[in-house]
Tab-separated table of C-alpha atoms and ligand atoms in Angstrom:
chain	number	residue	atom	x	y	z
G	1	UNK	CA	-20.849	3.377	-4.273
G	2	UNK	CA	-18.758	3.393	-7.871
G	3	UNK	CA	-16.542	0.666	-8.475
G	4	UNK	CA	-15.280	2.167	-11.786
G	5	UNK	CA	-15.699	5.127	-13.862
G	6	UNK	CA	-17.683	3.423	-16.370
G	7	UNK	CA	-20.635	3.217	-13.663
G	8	UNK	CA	-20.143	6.644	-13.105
G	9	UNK	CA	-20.150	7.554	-16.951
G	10	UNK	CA	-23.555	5.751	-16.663
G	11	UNK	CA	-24.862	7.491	-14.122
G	12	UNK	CA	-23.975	10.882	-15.614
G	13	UNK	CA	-25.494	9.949	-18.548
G	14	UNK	CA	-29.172	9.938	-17.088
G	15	UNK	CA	-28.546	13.536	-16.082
G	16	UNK	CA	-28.981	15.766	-18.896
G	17	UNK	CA	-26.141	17.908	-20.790
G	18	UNK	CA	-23.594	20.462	-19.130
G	19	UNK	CA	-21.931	22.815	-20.619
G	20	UNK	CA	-17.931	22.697	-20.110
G	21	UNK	CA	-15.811	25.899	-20.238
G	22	UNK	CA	-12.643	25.007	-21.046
G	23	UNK	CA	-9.748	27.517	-20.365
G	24	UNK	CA	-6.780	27.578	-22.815
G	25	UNK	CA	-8.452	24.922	-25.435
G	26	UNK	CA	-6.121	24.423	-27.800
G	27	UNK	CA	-4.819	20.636	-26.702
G	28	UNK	CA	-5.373	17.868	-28.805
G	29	UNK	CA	-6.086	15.689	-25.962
G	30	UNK	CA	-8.522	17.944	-23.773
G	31	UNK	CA	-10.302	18.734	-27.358
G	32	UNK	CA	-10.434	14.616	-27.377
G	33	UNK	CA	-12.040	14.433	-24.408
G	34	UNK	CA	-14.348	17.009	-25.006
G	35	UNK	CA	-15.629	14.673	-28.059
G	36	UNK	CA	-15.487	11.269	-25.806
G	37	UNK	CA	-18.395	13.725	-23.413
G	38	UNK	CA	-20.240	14.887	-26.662
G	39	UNK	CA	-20.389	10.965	-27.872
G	40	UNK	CA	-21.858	9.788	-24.716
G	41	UNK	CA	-23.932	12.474	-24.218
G	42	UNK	CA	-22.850	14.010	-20.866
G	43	UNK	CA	-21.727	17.615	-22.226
G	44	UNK	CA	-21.277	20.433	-24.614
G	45	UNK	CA	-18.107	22.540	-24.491
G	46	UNK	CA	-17.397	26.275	-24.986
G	47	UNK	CA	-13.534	26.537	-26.044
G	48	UNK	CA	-11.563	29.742	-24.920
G	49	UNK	CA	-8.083	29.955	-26.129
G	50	UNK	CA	-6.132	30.690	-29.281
G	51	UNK	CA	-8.883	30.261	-32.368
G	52	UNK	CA	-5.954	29.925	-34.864
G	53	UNK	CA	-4.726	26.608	-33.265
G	54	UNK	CA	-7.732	25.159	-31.939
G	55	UNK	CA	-9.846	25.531	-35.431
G	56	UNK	CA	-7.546	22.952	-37.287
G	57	UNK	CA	-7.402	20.800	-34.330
G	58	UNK	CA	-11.177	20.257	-34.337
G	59	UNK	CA	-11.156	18.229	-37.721
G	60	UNK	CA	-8.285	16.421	-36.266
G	61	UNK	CA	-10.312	15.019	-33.191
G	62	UNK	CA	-13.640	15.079	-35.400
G	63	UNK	CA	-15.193	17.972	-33.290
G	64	UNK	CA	-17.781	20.078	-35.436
G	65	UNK	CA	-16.644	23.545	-36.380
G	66	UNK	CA	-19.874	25.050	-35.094
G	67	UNK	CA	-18.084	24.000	-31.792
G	68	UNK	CA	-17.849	27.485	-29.978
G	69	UNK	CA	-14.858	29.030	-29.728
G	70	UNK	CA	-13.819	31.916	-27.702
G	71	UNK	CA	-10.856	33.747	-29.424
G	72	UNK	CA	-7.812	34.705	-26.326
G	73	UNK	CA	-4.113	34.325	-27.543
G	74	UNK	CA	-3.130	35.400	-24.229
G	75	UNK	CA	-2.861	32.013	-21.734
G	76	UNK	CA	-3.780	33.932	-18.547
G	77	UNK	CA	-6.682	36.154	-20.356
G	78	UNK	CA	-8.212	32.958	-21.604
G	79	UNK	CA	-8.392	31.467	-17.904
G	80	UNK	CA	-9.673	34.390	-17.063
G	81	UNK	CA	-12.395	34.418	-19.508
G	82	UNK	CA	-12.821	30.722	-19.188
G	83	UNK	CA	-13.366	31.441	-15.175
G	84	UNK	CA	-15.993	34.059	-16.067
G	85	UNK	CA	-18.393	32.407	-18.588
G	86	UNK	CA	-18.933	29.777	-15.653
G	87	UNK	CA	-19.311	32.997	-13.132
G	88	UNK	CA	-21.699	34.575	-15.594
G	89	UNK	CA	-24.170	31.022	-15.999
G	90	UNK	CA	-23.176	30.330	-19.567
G	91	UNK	CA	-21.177	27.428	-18.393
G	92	UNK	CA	-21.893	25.081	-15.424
G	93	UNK	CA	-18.357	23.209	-15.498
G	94	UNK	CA	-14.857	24.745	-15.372
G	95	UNK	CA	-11.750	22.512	-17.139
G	96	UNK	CA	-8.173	23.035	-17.209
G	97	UNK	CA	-6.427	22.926	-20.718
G	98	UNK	CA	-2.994	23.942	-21.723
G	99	UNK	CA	-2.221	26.017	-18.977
G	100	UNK	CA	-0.166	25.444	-16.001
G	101	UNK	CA	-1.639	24.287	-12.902
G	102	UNK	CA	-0.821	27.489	-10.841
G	103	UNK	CA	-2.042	29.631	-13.457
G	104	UNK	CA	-5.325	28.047	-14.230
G	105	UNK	CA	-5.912	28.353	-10.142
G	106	UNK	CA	-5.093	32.135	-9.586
G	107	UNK	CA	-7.848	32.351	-11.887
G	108	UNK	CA	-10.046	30.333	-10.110
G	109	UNK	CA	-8.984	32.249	-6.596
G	110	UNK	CA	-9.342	35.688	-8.431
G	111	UNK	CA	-11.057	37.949	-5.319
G	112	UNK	CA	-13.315	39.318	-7.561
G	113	UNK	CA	-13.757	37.236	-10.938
G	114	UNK	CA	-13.221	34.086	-9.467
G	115	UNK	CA	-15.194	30.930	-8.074
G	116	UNK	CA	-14.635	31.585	-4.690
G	117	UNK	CA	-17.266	30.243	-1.372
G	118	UNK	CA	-15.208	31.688	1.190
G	119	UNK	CA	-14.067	27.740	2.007
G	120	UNK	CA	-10.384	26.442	1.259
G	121	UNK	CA	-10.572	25.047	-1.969
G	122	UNK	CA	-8.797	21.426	-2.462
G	123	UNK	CA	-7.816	18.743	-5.022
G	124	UNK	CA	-9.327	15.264	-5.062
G	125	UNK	CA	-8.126	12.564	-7.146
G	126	UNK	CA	-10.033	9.261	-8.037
G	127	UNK	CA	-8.151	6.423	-9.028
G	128	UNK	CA	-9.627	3.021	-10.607
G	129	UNK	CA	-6.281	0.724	-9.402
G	130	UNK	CA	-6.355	-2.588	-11.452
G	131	UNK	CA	-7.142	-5.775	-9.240
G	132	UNK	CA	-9.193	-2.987	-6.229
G	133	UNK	CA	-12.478	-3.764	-5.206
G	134	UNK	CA	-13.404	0.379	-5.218
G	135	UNK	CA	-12.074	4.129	-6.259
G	136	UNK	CA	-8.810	4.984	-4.077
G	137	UNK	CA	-9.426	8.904	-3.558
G	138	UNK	CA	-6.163	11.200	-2.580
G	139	UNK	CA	-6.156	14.497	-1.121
G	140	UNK	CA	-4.592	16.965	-2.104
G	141	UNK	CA	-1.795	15.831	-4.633
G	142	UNK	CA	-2.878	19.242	-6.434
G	143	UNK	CA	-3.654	22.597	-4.612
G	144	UNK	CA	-2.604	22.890	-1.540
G	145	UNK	CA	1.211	22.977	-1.141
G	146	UNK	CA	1.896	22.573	2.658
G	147	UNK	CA	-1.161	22.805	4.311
G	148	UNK	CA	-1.594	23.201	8.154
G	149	UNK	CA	-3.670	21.185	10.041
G	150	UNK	CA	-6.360	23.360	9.688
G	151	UNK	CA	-6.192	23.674	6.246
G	152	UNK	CA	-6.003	19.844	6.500
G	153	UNK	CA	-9.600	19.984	8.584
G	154	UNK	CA	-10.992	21.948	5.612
G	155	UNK	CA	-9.339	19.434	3.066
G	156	UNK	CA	-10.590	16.312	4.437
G	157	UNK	CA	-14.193	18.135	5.460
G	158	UNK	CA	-14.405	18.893	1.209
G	159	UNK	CA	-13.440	15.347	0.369
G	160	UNK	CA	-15.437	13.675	2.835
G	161	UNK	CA	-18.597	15.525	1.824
G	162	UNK	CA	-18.095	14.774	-1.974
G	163	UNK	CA	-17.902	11.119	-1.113
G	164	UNK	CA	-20.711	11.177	0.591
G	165	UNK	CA	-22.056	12.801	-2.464
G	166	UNK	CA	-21.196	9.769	-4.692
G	167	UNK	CA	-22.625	7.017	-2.152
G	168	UNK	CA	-19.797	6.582	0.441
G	169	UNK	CA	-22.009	7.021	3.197
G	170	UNK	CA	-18.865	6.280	5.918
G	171	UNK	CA	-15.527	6.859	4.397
G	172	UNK	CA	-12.495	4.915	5.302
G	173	UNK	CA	-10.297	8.310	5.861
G	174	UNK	CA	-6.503	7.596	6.323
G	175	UNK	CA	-4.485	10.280	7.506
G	176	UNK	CA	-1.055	9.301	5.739
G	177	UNK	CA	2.307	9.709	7.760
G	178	UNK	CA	5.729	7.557	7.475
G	179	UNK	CA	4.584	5.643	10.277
G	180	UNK	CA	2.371	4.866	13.459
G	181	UNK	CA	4.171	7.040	16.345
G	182	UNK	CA	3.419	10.240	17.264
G	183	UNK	CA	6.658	11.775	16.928
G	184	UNK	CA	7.414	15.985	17.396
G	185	UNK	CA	10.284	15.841	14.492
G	186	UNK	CA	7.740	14.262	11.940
G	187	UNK	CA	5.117	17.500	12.176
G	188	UNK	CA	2.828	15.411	9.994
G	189	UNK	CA	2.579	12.346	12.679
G	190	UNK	CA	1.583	15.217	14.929
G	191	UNK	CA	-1.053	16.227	12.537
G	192	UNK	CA	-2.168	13.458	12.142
G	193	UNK	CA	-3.086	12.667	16.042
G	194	UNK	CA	-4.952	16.012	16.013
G	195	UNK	CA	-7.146	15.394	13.020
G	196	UNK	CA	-7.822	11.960	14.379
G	197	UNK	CA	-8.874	13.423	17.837
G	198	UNK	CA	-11.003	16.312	15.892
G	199	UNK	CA	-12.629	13.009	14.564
G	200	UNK	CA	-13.312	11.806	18.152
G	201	UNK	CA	-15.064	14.928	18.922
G	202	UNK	CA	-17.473	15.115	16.352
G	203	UNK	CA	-15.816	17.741	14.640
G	204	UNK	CA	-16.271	15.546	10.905
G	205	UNK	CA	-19.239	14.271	8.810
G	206	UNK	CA	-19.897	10.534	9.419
G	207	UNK	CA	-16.775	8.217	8.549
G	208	UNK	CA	-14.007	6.765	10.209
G	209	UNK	CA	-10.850	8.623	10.516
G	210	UNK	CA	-7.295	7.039	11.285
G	211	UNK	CA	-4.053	7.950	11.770
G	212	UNK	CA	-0.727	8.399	11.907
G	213	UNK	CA	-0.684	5.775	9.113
G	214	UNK	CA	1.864	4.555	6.861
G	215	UNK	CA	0.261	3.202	2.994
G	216	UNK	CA	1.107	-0.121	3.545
G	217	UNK	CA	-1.008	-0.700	6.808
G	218	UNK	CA	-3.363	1.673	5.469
G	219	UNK	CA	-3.959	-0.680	2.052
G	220	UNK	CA	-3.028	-4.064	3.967
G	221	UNK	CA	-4.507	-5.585	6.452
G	222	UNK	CA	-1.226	-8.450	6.895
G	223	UNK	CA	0.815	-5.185	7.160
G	224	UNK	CA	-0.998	-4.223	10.266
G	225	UNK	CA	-1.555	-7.690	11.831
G	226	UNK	CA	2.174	-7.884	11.317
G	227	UNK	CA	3.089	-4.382	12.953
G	228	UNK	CA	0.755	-5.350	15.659
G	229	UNK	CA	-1.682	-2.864	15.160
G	230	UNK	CA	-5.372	-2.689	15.387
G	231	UNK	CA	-7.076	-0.919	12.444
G	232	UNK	CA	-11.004	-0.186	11.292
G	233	UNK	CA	-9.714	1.101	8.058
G	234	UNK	CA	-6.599	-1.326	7.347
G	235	UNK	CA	-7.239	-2.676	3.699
G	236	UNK	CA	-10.548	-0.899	3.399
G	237	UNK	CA	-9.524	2.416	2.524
G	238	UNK	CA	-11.675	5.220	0.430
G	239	UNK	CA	-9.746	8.208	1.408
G	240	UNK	CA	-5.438	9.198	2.211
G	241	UNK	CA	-5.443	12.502	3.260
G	242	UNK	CA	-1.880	13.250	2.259
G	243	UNK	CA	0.661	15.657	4.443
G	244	UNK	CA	1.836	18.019	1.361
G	245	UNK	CA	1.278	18.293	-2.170
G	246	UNK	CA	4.673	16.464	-3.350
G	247	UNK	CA	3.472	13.416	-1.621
G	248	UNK	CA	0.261	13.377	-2.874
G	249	UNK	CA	1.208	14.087	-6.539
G	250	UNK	CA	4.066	11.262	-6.671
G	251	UNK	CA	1.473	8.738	-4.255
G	252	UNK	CA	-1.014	9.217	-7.889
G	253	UNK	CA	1.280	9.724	-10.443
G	254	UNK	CA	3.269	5.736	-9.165
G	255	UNK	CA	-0.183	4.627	-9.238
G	256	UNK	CA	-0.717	5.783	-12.845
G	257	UNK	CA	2.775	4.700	-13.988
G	258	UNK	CA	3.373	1.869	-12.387
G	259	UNK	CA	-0.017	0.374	-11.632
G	260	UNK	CA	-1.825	1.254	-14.713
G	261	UNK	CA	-4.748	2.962	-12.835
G	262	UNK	CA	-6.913	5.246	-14.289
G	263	UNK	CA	-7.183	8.823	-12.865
G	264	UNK	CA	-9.877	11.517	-12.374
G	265	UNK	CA	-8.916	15.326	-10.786
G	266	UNK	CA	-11.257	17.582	-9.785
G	267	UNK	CA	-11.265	20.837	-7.507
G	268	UNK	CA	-13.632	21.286	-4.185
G	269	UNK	CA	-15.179	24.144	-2.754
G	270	UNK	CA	-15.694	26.597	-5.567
G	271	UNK	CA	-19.024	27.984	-6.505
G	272	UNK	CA	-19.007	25.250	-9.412
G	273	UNK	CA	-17.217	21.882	-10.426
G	274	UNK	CA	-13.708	22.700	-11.800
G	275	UNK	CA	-11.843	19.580	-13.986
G	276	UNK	CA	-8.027	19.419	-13.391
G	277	UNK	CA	-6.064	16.762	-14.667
G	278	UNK	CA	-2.342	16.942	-15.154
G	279	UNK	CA	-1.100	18.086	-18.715
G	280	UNK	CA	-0.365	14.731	-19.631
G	281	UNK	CA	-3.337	12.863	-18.678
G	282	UNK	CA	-5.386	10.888	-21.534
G	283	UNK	CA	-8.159	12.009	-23.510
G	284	UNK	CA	-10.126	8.842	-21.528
G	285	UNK	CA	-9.218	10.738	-17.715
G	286	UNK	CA	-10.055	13.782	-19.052
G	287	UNK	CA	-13.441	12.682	-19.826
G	288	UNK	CA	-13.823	10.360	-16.528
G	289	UNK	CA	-12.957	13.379	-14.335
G	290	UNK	CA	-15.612	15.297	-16.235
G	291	UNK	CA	-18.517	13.108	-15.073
G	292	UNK	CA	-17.139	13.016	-11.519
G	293	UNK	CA	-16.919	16.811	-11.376
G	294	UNK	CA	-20.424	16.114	-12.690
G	295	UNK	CA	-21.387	13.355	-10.184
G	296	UNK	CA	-20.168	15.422	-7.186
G	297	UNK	CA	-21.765	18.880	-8.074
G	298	UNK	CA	-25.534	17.169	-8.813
G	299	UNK	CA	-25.197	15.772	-5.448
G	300	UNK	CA	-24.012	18.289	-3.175
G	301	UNK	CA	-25.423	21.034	-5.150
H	1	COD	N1	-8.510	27.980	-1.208
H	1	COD	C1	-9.037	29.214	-1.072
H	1	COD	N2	-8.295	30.324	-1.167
H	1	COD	C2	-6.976	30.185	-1.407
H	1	COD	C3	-6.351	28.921	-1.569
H	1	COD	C4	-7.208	27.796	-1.453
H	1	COD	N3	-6.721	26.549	-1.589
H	1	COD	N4	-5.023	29.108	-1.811
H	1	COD	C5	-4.821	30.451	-1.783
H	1	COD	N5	-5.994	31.088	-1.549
H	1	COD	C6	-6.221	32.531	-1.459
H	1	COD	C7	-5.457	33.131	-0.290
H	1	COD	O1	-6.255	33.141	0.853
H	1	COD	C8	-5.208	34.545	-0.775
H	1	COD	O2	-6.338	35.354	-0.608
H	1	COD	C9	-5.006	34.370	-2.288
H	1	COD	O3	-5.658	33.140	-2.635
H	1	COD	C10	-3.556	34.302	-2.681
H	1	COD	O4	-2.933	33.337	-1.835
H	1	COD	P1	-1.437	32.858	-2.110
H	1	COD	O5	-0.540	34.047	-2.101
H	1	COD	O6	-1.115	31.702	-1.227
H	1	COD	O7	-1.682	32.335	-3.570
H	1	COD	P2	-0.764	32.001	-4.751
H	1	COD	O8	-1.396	32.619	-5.946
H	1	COD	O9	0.678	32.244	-4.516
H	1	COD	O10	-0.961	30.392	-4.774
H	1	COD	C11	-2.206	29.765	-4.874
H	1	COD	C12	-1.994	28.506	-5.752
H	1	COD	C13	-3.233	27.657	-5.689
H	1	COD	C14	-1.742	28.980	-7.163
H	1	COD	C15	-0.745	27.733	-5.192
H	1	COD	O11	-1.064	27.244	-3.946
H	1	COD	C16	-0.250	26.664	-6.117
H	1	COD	O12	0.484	26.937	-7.064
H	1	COD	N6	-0.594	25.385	-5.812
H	1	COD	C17	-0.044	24.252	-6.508
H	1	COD	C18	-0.666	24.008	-7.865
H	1	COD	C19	0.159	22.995	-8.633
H	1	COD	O13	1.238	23.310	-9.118
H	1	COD	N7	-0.323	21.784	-8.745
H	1	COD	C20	0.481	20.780	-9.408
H	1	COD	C21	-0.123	19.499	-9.449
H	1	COD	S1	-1.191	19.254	-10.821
């Protein structure tokens, strides 16, 4: 299990070079990170996007100019492009750049040029919280707008495999509602009950699913004994399974802004690891989603 992303950087390390394709490259802070990976050794990058920006900002971030570069003006040609040099083997690693979310995902989803398994494909986030004994993980602040509770099966199913993949060998799963009643005018309580009873059955990899939950019995144990209620995953949380995308982007972004974590985003279920970090993210998140695309991939792959 990974406390932090330096042990993961660490890990990574032992594990030989990847090459990154990076779709729309010309971003100062994604061309950053792409030099934090080179200086540690985890990866190489192949840069698709407009040559006549990106060229001067490789001095600027101290990248070599031998650094490939794949010339496409055009912001939904270059994801494109990007998608197909990791379709085509030249690349093992997909990252967002400069490109809206949406965008950089049709690409992805393209029926025939894209990374497509046949299984839903979902957004994890990893966040190192300041003063937590382990990662926090959040699904799916990122893909999946308003997903039904099948789509919700398929979303915690990817997530719960990829932790597996990085040690957890029995997540802490919390399905995340407003509170602990079942209740038909909150369709996400409802939800909630079903995935936990899908749990019951067997119908999920090892790990202990719970809810409807609200986050503060989910991350407190005080909150529950003071609600009354009897928890195995109270305070001991790995995974919130979120009921819609709003929650689970504002859930990670009030953890970035106001708790000072660090964040990693990556996409599961593709044919190969895909890095997605908001626009705005550091050069340092950039880099620490990297290795856990990488971390993931060499152990489910
Ligand atoms: N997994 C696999 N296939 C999918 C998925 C998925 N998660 N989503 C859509 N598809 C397939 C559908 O089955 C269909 O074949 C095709 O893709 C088109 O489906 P639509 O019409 O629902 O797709 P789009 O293009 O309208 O939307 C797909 C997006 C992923 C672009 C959309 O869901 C989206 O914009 N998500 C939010 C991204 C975002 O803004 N994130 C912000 C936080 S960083």
């Amino acid at each position: 299990m990974y406390c932090s992303y330096d042990e993961i950087v660490a890990e990574i390390k032992n594990r030989g070079q990847v090459m990154i394709s990076v779709a729309v490259a010309q971003d100062k802070e994604v061309l950053s990170a792409i030099k934090m990976v080179q200086e540690v050794g985890i990866a190489q990058a192949i840069l698709v996007g407009d040559a006549a920006l990106i060229t001067p900002m490789l001095a600027e971030v101290g990248l070599s100019n031998e650094t490939k570069i794949i010339h496409e003006a055009d912001i939904t040609k270059a994801a494109q492009k990007a998608v197909s040099i990791v379709k085509r083997g030249q690349a093992q690693v997909l990252m967002k750049g400069l490109i809206n979310s949406s965008d950089f995902l049709r690409a992805v989803l393209h029926k025939e040029e894209g990374l497509r398994t046949g299984r839903l494909l979902s957004h994890l986030g990893a966040f190192e919280i300041p003063g937590q004994k382990k990662l926090l993980f959040i699904t799916d602040g990122g893909m999946n707008i308003a997903p039904t509770v099948e789509e919700k099966k398929e979303i915690l199913l990817n997530s719960m495999l990829a932790l597996q993949a990085m040690g957890i060998k029995e997540p802490h799963v919390a399905v995340l509602t407003a509170n602990e009643v079942v209740n038909g005018k909150m369709p996400a309580t409802v939800d909630a009950q079903t995935l936990t009873q899908m749990s019951a059955a067997g119908q999920f990899p090892l790990g202990i699913i719970e809810g409807p939950i609200a986050l503060d019995v989910a991350v407190s144990q005080d909150a529950a004994k003071h609600k009354g209620i009897t928890s195995k995953v109270s305070g001991n949380v790995d995974l919130i399974l979120v009921p819609n995308i709003e929650t689970g982007n504002a859930l990670g972004k009030s953890l970035i802004y106001f708790a000072n974590s660090k964040m990693a985003g990556i996409v599961l279920g593709a044919t190969h690891p895909i890095v997605m970090t908001s626009r705005s993210e550091t050069p340092e998140g950039k880099m620490n989603s990297i290795a856990l695309a990488c971390l993931v991939n060499s152990n489910i792959s």
